[in-house]
Coordinates of C-alpha atoms in Angstrom, one line a residue:
A22 CA 118.7 198.8 238.7
F23 CA 119.9 198.6 235.1
M24 CA 119.0 202.0 233.7
N25 CA 120.2 201.3 230.1
A26 CA 119.0 197.7 229.9
Y27 CA 116.7 196.6 227.1
H28 CA 115.0 193.3 226.3
V29 CA 116.2 191.5 223.2
I30 CA 114.2 188.5 222.0
D31 CA 117.0 186.3 221.0
K32 CA 117.5 185.9 217.2
F33 CA 118.2 182.2 217.6
H34 CA 115.0 181.6 219.6
V35 CA 113.0 183.4 216.9
I36 CA 114.6 181.2 214.2
K37 CA 114.0 178.1 216.3
N38 CA 110.3 179.0 216.7
I39 CA 109.7 179.8 213.0
I40 CA 111.4 176.6 211.9
E41 CA 109.2 174.6 214.3
Q42 CA 106.2 176.1 212.5
L43 CA 107.8 175.1 209.2
Q44 CA 108.2 171.6 210.4
S45 CA 104.6 171.6 211.5
V46 CA 103.6 171.9 207.8
R47 CA 105.6 168.9 206.9
I48 CA 104.2 166.9 209.9
R49 CA 100.7 167.9 208.9
Y50 CA 101.1 166.3 205.5
R51 CA 102.8 163.2 207.0
Q52 CA 99.8 162.8 209.3
Q53 CA 97.5 163.0 206.4
E54 CA 99.4 160.3 204.6
L55 CA 99.3 158.1 207.6
A56 CA 95.5 158.6 207.9
L57 CA 95.0 157.5 204.3
R58 CA 96.9 154.3 205.0
R59 CA 94.9 153.6 208.2
K60 CA 91.6 154.1 206.3
A61 CA 92.8 151.7 203.6
K62 CA 93.7 149.1 206.2
Q63 CA 90.4 149.5 208.0
K64 CA 88.6 148.8 204.7
K65 CA 91.0 146.0 204.0
E66 CA 92.1 147.6 200.8
S67 CA 95.7 147.8 199.4
F68 CA 97.3 151.2 199.4
P69 CA 99.1 152.1 196.2
E70 CA 102.6 153.2 197.3
V71 CA 104.4 155.8 195.2
C72 CA 108.2 155.6 194.7
F73 CA 110.0 158.8 193.6
S74 CA 113.0 159.1 191.4
N75 CA 115.3 159.3 194.4
G76 CA 114.0 156.0 195.8
D77 CA 111.8 157.6 198.6
T78 CA 108.2 156.6 199.2
T79 CA 105.8 159.4 200.1
L80 CA 106.2 158.7 203.9
Q81 CA 110.0 158.4 203.6
L82 CA 110.1 161.7 201.6
L83 CA 108.2 163.5 204.4
A84 CA 110.2 162.0 207.2
R85 CA 113.7 162.4 205.6
S86 CA 113.0 166.0 204.6
R87 CA 113.1 167.1 208.2
G88 CA 116.9 167.8 208.2
L89 CA 117.0 169.8 205.0
L90 CA 114.3 172.2 206.2
F91 CA 116.7 173.4 209.0
L92 CA 119.4 174.3 206.5
L93 CA 119.9 177.0 203.9
P94 CA 119.9 175.8 200.3
N95 CA 123.6 176.3 199.9
Q96 CA 124.1 173.9 202.8
W97 CA 122.2 171.0 201.2
S98 CA 124.0 167.9 200.0
I99 CA 123.3 166.6 196.4
Q100 CA 120.9 164.1 197.9
Q101 CA 119.1 166.7 200.0
K102 CA 118.8 169.0 196.9
Q103 CA 117.1 166.2 194.9
R104 CA 114.8 165.5 197.9
A105 CA 113.9 169.2 198.2
E106 CA 113.0 169.4 194.5
I107 CA 110.6 166.5 194.8
L108 CA 109.1 167.7 198.2
F109 CA 108.5 171.2 196.9
E110 CA 106.9 170.1 193.7
L111 CA 104.6 167.7 195.5
Y112 CA 103.8 170.1 198.5
P113 CA 103.8 173.7 197.4
E114 CA 102.7 174.8 200.9
I115 CA 106.0 173.4 202.4
K116 CA 107.9 175.3 199.6
T117 CA 106.1 178.5 200.4
A118 CA 106.7 178.1 204.2
Y119 CA 110.4 177.3 203.6
H120 CA 110.9 180.4 201.5
C121 CA 109.1 182.6 204.1
V122 CA 111.5 181.3 206.7
L123 CA 114.4 182.0 204.5
K124 CA 113.3 185.6 204.1
I125 CA 113.1 186.1 207.9
R126 CA 116.5 184.6 208.4
Q127 CA 117.8 187.0 205.7
W128 CA 116.1 189.9 207.5
F129 CA 118.2 189.2 210.6
T130 CA 121.4 189.8 208.6
A131 CA 122.8 193.1 209.7
P132 CA 123.6 195.7 207.0
K133 CA 127.2 195.8 205.8
G134 CA 129.4 198.9 206.3
K135 CA 128.7 201.7 208.7
S136 CA 125.1 202.4 209.6
T137 CA 123.5 204.1 212.6
Y138 CA 121.1 202.2 214.8
K139 CA 118.2 204.6 213.9
K140 CA 118.7 204.1 210.2
T141 CA 119.0 200.3 210.5
R142 CA 116.0 200.1 212.8
E143 CA 113.8 202.2 210.4
E144 CA 114.8 200.0 207.4
K145 CA 114.3 196.8 209.3
Q146 CA 111.0 197.9 210.8
Y147 CA 109.7 198.8 207.3
K148 CA 110.9 195.5 205.9
I149 CA 109.5 193.4 208.7
K150 CA 106.0 195.0 208.3
Q151 CA 106.2 194.0 204.6
L152 CA 107.2 190.5 205.5
I153 CA 104.4 190.1 208.1
D154 CA 101.8 191.2 205.5
E155 CA 103.3 188.8 203.0
L156 CA 103.2 185.9 205.5
K157 CA 99.6 186.6 206.4
Q158 CA 98.6 186.5 202.7
T159 CA 99.8 182.9 202.3
A160 CA 96.7 181.5 204.0
I161 CA 98.9 178.8 205.5
E162 CA 98.0 178.5 209.2
E163 CA 101.5 177.7 210.3
V164 CA 103.0 180.6 208.3
E165 CA 100.3 182.9 209.7
N166 CA 101.4 181.8 213.2
I167 CA 104.9 183.0 212.3
A168 CA 103.5 186.4 211.2
Y169 CA 101.6 186.9 214.5
L170 CA 104.6 185.8 216.6
I171 CA 106.8 188.4 214.9
E172 CA 104.2 191.1 214.9
K173 CA 103.5 190.6 218.6
N174 CA 107.2 190.8 219.6
S175 CA 108.6 193.1 216.9
A176 CA 109.8 195.8 219.3
Q177 CA 112.0 193.4 221.3
I178 CA 113.1 191.6 218.1
L179 CA 114.2 194.9 216.6
H180 CA 116.4 195.6 219.7
Y181 CA 118.8 192.9 218.2
F182 CA 120.1 195.6 215.8
I183 CA 121.2 197.9 218.6
A184 CA 124.4 196.0 219.0
K185 CA 123.6 192.7 217.3
E186 CA 123.5 191.2 220.7
T187 CA 121.4 188.3 222.1
N188 CA 120.4 187.3 225.6
A189 CA 122.9 184.5 225.7
K190 CA 125.1 186.1 228.4
A191 CA 122.2 186.9 230.6
E192 CA 120.8 183.3 230.2
A193 CA 124.2 181.8 231.0
L194 CA 124.5 184.0 234.2
N195 CA 121.0 182.9 235.2
Q196 CA 121.9 179.3 234.8
N197 CA 125.0 179.8 236.9
L198 CA 122.9 181.5 239.6
Q199 CA 120.4 178.7 239.6
R200 CA 123.2 176.1 239.9
F201 CA 124.7 178.2 242.8
I202 CA 121.4 178.3 244.6
N203 CA 120.9 174.5 244.2
V204 CA 124.5 173.7 245.4
N205 CA 124.0 176.0 248.5
Y206 CA 120.5 174.5 249.3
G207 CA 118.6 177.7 248.6
A208 CA 118.9 181.3 249.7
R209 CA 117.1 181.7 253.1
N210 CA 119.5 184.4 254.4
T211 CA 119.2 186.9 251.6
D212 CA 122.0 189.3 252.7
F213 CA 124.5 186.5 253.2
F214 CA 123.5 184.8 250.0
L215 CA 124.0 188.1 248.0
Y216 CA 127.4 188.5 249.6
R217 CA 128.4 185.0 248.6
V218 CA 127.1 185.6 245.0
K219 CA 129.2 188.8 244.9
V220 CA 132.3 186.9 246.1
H221 CA 131.7 184.0 243.7
F222 CA 131.1 185.9 240.5
T223 CA 133.7 188.6 240.9

């Protein structure tokens, strides 16, 4: 039906998924800290609590760092910058994962000036292969998950650079259609339903 259609894996969905993996690294360390406290409690031992220069305890540091991991470094507040420095020094894996995510977000930036799709695609394809190899070499499970996600869907992800478009319009139309079906109690008479859709959306 749509001869020139192509599937784009939405840039924002990709970024959402890779940030979820980044957050998983942080959550893993927080779970480890909670486990240490449970063991100490079971043994009826006191647990030595560390307080960092910004006033955070270890658990507070890991919990309060959630927000800054969504942001680019130039978007951090002074407090978030201080927290990030402590977090990255204490947990190098979180630092590595964060910088890998930054590289992917940077990769999605379209080239400035005039450039053909073929040239852009070739450059981006070469760069993403390098990034995938780099991510796999980190030996961090969550970062490797990001690498395999991108590798598996690289063709559809690269389609983003055809016109720097996403699936947002198609998704919005689909939502409107679903709402239309619900309001009209389904679509048993297909011909009449398609006629009503045509009238409604034109």
